[in-house]
CSV table of C-alpha atoms in Angstrom, one decimal:
chain,number,residue,atom,x,y,z
A,1,MET,CA,61.3,48.6,15.6
A,2,ALA,CA,64.9,47.9,14.8
A,3,GLN,CA,67.6,49.7,16.8
A,4,HIS,CA,70.6,48.9,14.6
A,5,ASN,CA,73.9,50.1,15.9
A,6,LYS,CA,72.3,51.3,19.2
A,7,THR,CA,73.8,50.7,22.6
A,8,ALA,CA,71.9,50.7,25.9
A,9,LEU,CA,72.9,50.5,29.5
A,10,VAL,CA,70.3,49.0,31.8
A,11,THR,CA,71.1,49.3,35.5
A,12,GLY,CA,69.8,46.6,37.8
A,13,ALA,CA,69.4,44.4,34.7
A,14,SER,CA,70.0,41.0,36.2
A,15,ARG,CA,66.5,40.6,37.6
A,16,GLY,CA,62.9,41.8,37.4
A,17,ILE,CA,61.9,44.8,35.4
A,18,GLY,CA,65.6,45.5,34.4
A,19,ARG,CA,66.0,42.0,33.0
A,20,THR,CA,62.8,42.2,31.0
A,21,THR,CA,63.8,45.7,29.7
A,22,ALA,CA,67.3,44.4,28.7
A,23,LEU,CA,65.7,41.5,26.8
A,24,ALA,CA,63.3,43.7,25.0
A,25,LEU,CA,66.1,46.1,23.9
A,26,ALA,CA,68.2,43.1,22.7
A,27,GLU,CA,65.2,41.9,20.6
A,28,THR,CA,65.4,45.2,18.7
A,29,GLY,CA,69.0,44.6,17.9
A,30,THR,CA,70.4,46.9,20.6
A,31,HIS,CA,73.7,46.1,22.2
A,32,VAL,CA,72.8,45.8,25.8
A,33,LEU,CA,75.1,46.6,28.7
A,34,VAL,CA,73.8,44.5,31.6
A,35,HIS,CA,74.6,46.1,35.0
A,36,TYR,CA,74.3,44.2,38.2
A,37,GLY,CA,75.2,44.9,41.8
A,38,ARG,CA,75.3,41.5,43.5
A,39,SER,CA,73.6,39.1,41.1
A,40,ALA,CA,76.5,38.0,38.9
A,41,GLN,CA,75.1,34.6,38.0
A,42,GLU,CA,71.8,36.1,36.9
A,43,ALA,CA,73.5,38.8,34.9
A,44,GLU,CA,75.8,36.3,33.1
A,45,SER,CA,72.7,34.1,32.4
A,46,LEU,CA,71.0,37.1,30.8
A,47,VAL,CA,74.0,37.9,28.6
A,48,SER,CA,74.1,34.2,27.5
A,49,GLN,CA,70.4,34.3,26.7
A,50,ILE,CA,70.8,37.5,24.7
A,51,GLN,CA,73.8,36.0,22.8
A,52,ALA,CA,72.0,32.7,22.2
A,53,ASN,CA,69.2,34.6,20.5
A,54,GLY,CA,71.7,36.4,18.2
A,55,GLY,CA,72.1,39.6,20.2
A,56,SER,CA,75.0,41.4,21.7
A,57,ALA,CA,75.5,42.0,25.5
A,58,ASN,CA,78.1,42.5,28.1
A,59,ALA,CA,77.7,42.2,31.9
A,60,MET,CA,79.3,44.7,34.2
A,61,ALA,CA,79.4,44.9,38.0
A,62,ALA,CA,79.2,48.0,40.2
A,63,ASP,CA,77.8,48.6,43.7
A,64,LEU,CA,75.8,51.8,43.2
A,65,GLY,CA,75.5,52.2,46.9
A,66,THR,CA,79.2,53.1,47.3
A,67,PRO,CA,80.5,56.6,46.7
A,68,ASN,CA,82.5,55.6,43.6
A,69,GLY,CA,79.9,53.1,42.2
A,70,ALA,CA,78.5,55.4,39.5
A,71,ALA,CA,82.0,56.4,38.4
A,72,LEU,CA,83.1,52.8,38.3
A,73,LEU,CA,80.1,51.8,36.1
A,74,ALA,CA,80.6,54.8,33.8
A,75,LYS,CA,84.3,53.9,33.3
A,76,GLN,CA,83.2,50.4,32.3
A,77,VAL,CA,80.6,51.7,29.9
A,78,LEU,CA,83.0,54.1,28.3
A,79,SER,CA,85.5,51.3,27.8
A,80,ILE,CA,82.9,49.3,25.8
A,81,VAL,CA,80.9,52.0,23.9
A,82,GLY,CA,83.5,54.6,23.3
A,83,ASP,CA,81.9,58.0,22.6
A,84,ARG,CA,78.2,57.1,22.2
A,85,LEU,CA,75.5,55.7,24.4
A,86,ASP,CA,72.0,55.8,22.9
A,87,VAL,CA,69.8,54.6,25.8
A,88,LEU,CA,70.4,54.8,29.6
A,89,VAL,CA,67.8,52.9,31.7
A,90,LEU,CA,68.1,53.8,35.4
A,91,ASN,CA,66.4,50.8,36.9
A,92,ALA,CA,68.6,49.8,39.8
A,93,GLY,CA,67.2,50.4,43.2
A,94,ILE,CA,66.8,49.1,46.7
A,95,SER,CA,64.1,49.1,49.3
A,96,LYS,CA,63.6,47.8,52.8
A,97,ALA,CA,60.3,46.3,53.8
A,98,ALA,CA,60.1,48.1,57.1
A,99,ARG,CA,58.0,50.8,58.9
A,100,ILE,CA,59.5,54.2,58.8
A,101,ALA,CA,60.0,54.0,62.5
A,102,ASP,CA,62.3,51.0,62.0
A,103,TYR,CA,64.7,52.7,59.6
A,104,THR,CA,68.2,53.5,60.8
A,105,VAL,CA,70.4,56.3,59.6
A,106,GLU,CA,72.5,53.6,57.8
A,107,ASP,CA,69.4,52.2,56.1
A,108,PHE,CA,68.4,55.6,54.9
A,109,ASP,CA,71.9,56.5,53.7
A,110,ASN,CA,72.2,53.3,51.7
A,111,LEU,CA,68.7,53.8,50.2
A,112,PHE,CA,69.5,57.4,49.3
A,113,ALA,CA,73.0,56.5,47.9
A,114,THR,CA,71.6,53.7,45.7
A,115,ASN,CA,68.3,55.2,44.6
A,116,VAL,CA,69.2,59.0,44.3
A,117,ARG,CA,72.9,59.7,44.4
A,118,SER,CA,74.1,57.0,42.0
A,119,PRO,CA,71.6,57.8,39.2
A,120,PHE,CA,72.4,61.5,39.4
A,121,PHE,CA,76.1,60.9,39.2
A,122,LEU,CA,75.8,58.2,36.5
A,123,VAL,CA,73.9,60.7,34.3
A,124,GLN,CA,76.6,63.3,35.1
A,125,GLN,CA,79.4,60.8,34.1
A,126,LEU,CA,77.6,59.6,30.9
A,127,LEU,CA,76.2,62.9,29.7
A,128,PRO,CA,79.1,63.6,27.4
A,129,ILE,CA,78.3,60.4,25.4
A,130,LEU,CA,74.5,60.8,25.4
A,131,GLY,CA,74.1,62.5,22.0
A,132,LYS,CA,71.2,64.0,20.2
A,133,GLY,CA,68.3,61.5,20.1
A,134,SER,CA,69.5,59.6,23.2
A,135,ASN,CA,67.1,58.6,25.8
A,136,VAL,CA,67.4,58.5,29.6
A,137,ILE,CA,64.6,56.4,31.2
A,138,VAL,CA,64.0,56.3,34.9
A,139,ILE,CA,62.1,53.4,36.3
A,140,SER,CA,60.5,53.2,39.7
A,141,SER,CA,58.6,50.5,41.4
A,142,LEU,CA,55.2,50.8,43.2
A,143,GLY,CA,57.2,50.7,46.4
A,144,ALA,CA,58.3,54.3,45.7
A,145,HIS,CA,54.7,55.4,45.8
A,146,ALA,CA,53.3,53.5,48.8
A,147,VAL,CA,53.8,53.9,52.5
A,148,VAL,CA,54.8,50.5,54.0
A,149,GLY,CA,52.1,49.4,56.5
A,150,LYS,CA,49.6,52.0,55.2
A,151,PRO,CA,48.5,50.7,51.8
A,152,ALA,CA,45.9,53.5,51.5
A,153,TRP,CA,48.6,56.2,51.8
A,154,THR,CA,50.6,57.1,48.8
A,155,ILE,CA,53.5,59.4,48.3
A,156,LEU,CA,53.2,61.4,45.1
A,157,LEU,CA,56.4,62.2,43.4
A,158,SER,CA,56.6,65.2,41.2
A,159,LEU,CA,59.3,65.2,38.6
A,160,PRO,CA,60.1,68.3,36.5
A,161,THR,CA,59.5,68.0,32.8
A,162,PRO,CA,62.8,67.2,31.1
A,163,ARG,CA,64.3,70.1,29.2
A,164,PRO,CA,66.1,69.7,25.8
A,165,LYS,CA,69.8,69.0,26.2
A,166,GLU,CA,70.7,72.4,24.8
A,167,HIS,CA,69.1,73.9,28.0
A,168,TRP,CA,70.9,71.6,30.5
A,169,THR,CA,73.2,73.4,32.9
A,170,LEU,CA,76.4,71.4,33.6
């Protein structure tokens, strides 16, 4: 399925699921914006791999755990894509392999900032360039559904059914 003249931003694209997603999008002809937080070498390697296979990609850094991380990333995206983004893959996230009792307020604040606040504000910042037919994809790992130390326990996340853009309240 060719995605000619399409552009996608994949957050957390330097490793793991994000990297695989970015490669798959590039194989369809999509111009991929490879976001990374701390893995510059891996992100540049991915961009080189995409370009070596005839694709188009750019790497961009932003620490999504900081208050201005989403705005910084959105500004970089806008400088490259102009007025249209076709696919936004919200993949970046962090976790801490610890029991709930071992979490500190700082750990929780960083986890929340990276995994909840930044995707919300990134969508807010990029919404004006996500046109009709655009896709926003949110990826979560199994860690979001399991309680550390209690593999038999799961946390069920209930997400509302997305509404058409014309029903969004800004």
